[in-house]
Short mmCIF file of C-alpha atoms in Angstrom, two decimals:
data_model
loop_
_atom_site.label_atom_id
_atom_site.label_comp_id
_atom_site.label_asym_id
_atom_site.label_seq_id
_atom_site.Cartn_x
_atom_site.Cartn_y
_atom_site.Cartn_z
CA MET A 1 -51.87 -1.22 100.06
CA SER A 2 -55.18 0.65 99.85
CA GLU A 3 -56.16 2.95 96.99
CA SER A 4 -56.20 5.90 99.40
CA ARG A 5 -52.69 5.20 100.66
CA VAL A 6 -51.32 4.91 97.11
CA ALA A 7 -53.01 8.17 96.10
CA VAL A 8 -51.72 10.01 99.19
CA GLU A 9 -48.17 8.71 98.60
CA LYS A 10 -48.29 9.87 94.96
CA LEU A 11 -49.48 13.31 96.06
CA ARG A 12 -46.81 13.47 98.75
CA ALA A 13 -44.10 12.66 96.18
CA GLU A 14 -45.44 15.32 93.80
CA LEU A 15 -45.53 17.88 96.61
CA ALA A 16 -41.96 17.02 97.60
CA ALA A 17 -40.86 17.56 93.99
CA LEU A 18 -42.43 21.03 94.20
CA GLY A 19 -40.57 21.84 97.42
CA VAL A 20 -43.28 20.97 99.94
CA ALA A 21 -41.23 18.44 101.84
CA ASP A 22 -42.82 18.82 105.27
CA ALA A 23 -46.25 17.32 104.41
CA TYR A 24 -46.98 14.20 106.41
CA GLU A 25 -49.60 11.45 106.49
CA ILE A 26 -51.55 11.59 109.75
CA GLY A 27 -52.07 7.86 110.24
CA ASP A 28 -55.33 6.97 108.54
CA GLU A 29 -53.76 6.22 105.12
CA ALA A 30 -56.01 8.80 103.45
CA THR A 31 -55.06 12.19 104.94
CA LEU A 32 -52.03 14.39 104.39
CA SER A 33 -51.35 17.42 106.60
CA VAL A 34 -49.59 20.07 104.53
CA TRP A 35 -49.59 23.24 106.66
CA ILE A 36 -51.57 25.05 109.34
CA GLY A 37 -55.12 23.90 108.71
CA LEU A 38 -54.36 22.82 105.11
CA VAL A 39 -55.28 19.13 104.97
CA VAL A 40 -55.72 16.90 101.90
CA THR A 41 -57.83 13.74 101.99
CA PHE A 42 -58.32 11.14 99.26
CA ARG A 43 -61.72 9.49 98.99
CA GLU A 44 -64.16 8.42 96.30
CA GLY A 45 -61.64 9.10 93.53
CA PHE A 46 -60.95 12.71 94.50
CA TYR A 47 -58.33 14.61 96.41
CA ARG A 48 -60.25 16.92 98.73
CA TRP A 49 -58.58 19.61 100.73
CA ARG A 50 -59.81 22.12 103.18
CA GLU A 51 -58.49 25.14 104.89
CA GLY A 52 -60.91 26.46 107.45
CA ALA A 53 -64.29 26.78 105.74
CA VAL A 54 -62.82 26.65 102.21
CA LYS A 55 -63.17 23.25 100.53
CA CYS A 56 -61.70 22.22 97.15
CA ARG A 57 -61.34 19.00 95.22
CA HIS A 58 -59.28 17.63 92.35
CA LEU A 59 -59.47 14.40 90.33
CA GLY A 60 -57.60 11.54 91.94
CA THR A 61 -56.12 10.57 88.58
CA ASP A 62 -54.07 13.79 88.51
CA PRO A 63 -51.83 13.95 91.60
CA GLY A 64 -49.45 16.33 89.79
CA GLY A 65 -52.17 18.87 89.07
CA CYS A 66 -53.48 18.62 92.61
CA ALA A 67 -49.96 19.07 94.00
CA ILE A 68 -49.52 22.27 91.97
CA ARG A 69 -52.73 23.73 93.39
CA VAL A 70 -51.96 22.68 96.96
CA ALA A 71 -48.33 23.85 96.70
CA ARG A 72 -49.51 27.25 95.46
CA ARG A 73 -51.77 27.66 98.49
CA TYR A 74 -49.03 26.36 100.79
CA ALA A 75 -46.66 29.05 99.49
CA GLU A 76 -49.30 31.73 100.08
CA LEU A 77 -49.87 30.55 103.65
CA LYS A 78 -46.16 30.29 104.43
CA ALA A 79 -45.57 33.81 103.13
CA ASP A 80 -48.06 35.13 105.68
CA VAL A 81 -47.68 32.91 108.77
CA PRO A 82 -50.10 33.91 111.52
CA PRO A 83 -48.25 35.62 114.38
CA TRP A 84 -49.68 33.17 116.91
CA TRP A 85 -48.32 30.09 115.11
CA GLU A 86 -44.76 30.03 116.44
CA GLU A 87 -45.86 30.44 120.06
CA LEU A 88 -48.60 27.82 119.70
CA GLU A 89 -46.16 25.41 118.07
CA LYS A 90 -43.78 25.73 121.02
CA VAL A 91 -46.54 25.23 123.57
CA LEU A 92 -48.27 22.28 121.91
CA ARG A 93 -45.38 20.42 120.34
CA GLY A 94 -42.26 21.52 122.15
CA GLY A 95 -38.85 22.01 120.55
CA ALA A 96 -38.81 18.60 118.87
CA ALA A 97 -41.54 19.62 116.42
CA GLY A 98 -39.10 21.76 114.48
CA GLY A 99 -40.63 23.26 111.36
CA TYR A 100 -43.49 20.80 110.95
CA PRO A 101 -46.87 22.50 110.55
#
């Protein structure tokens, strides 16, 4: 198992413990999609996440601390879901997508 995959799995577990259970790995073993446009990537020893033009990073040796920061932003985004999201979700993903961002 690659270092990136291990780091992403640790972050995913920490996020789940904080109530962010719908984050999912997108298939490259290094990227976790958390919510609309909120994506976390592990590379070169850092968790890096972006949301639009905003970019942040956190030490890869602290998945718990990173999860707290990402979960905080996730909660802020979920509290103010863009009005276009539900319609776009239905169009692009259909009913089977459920609540996944």
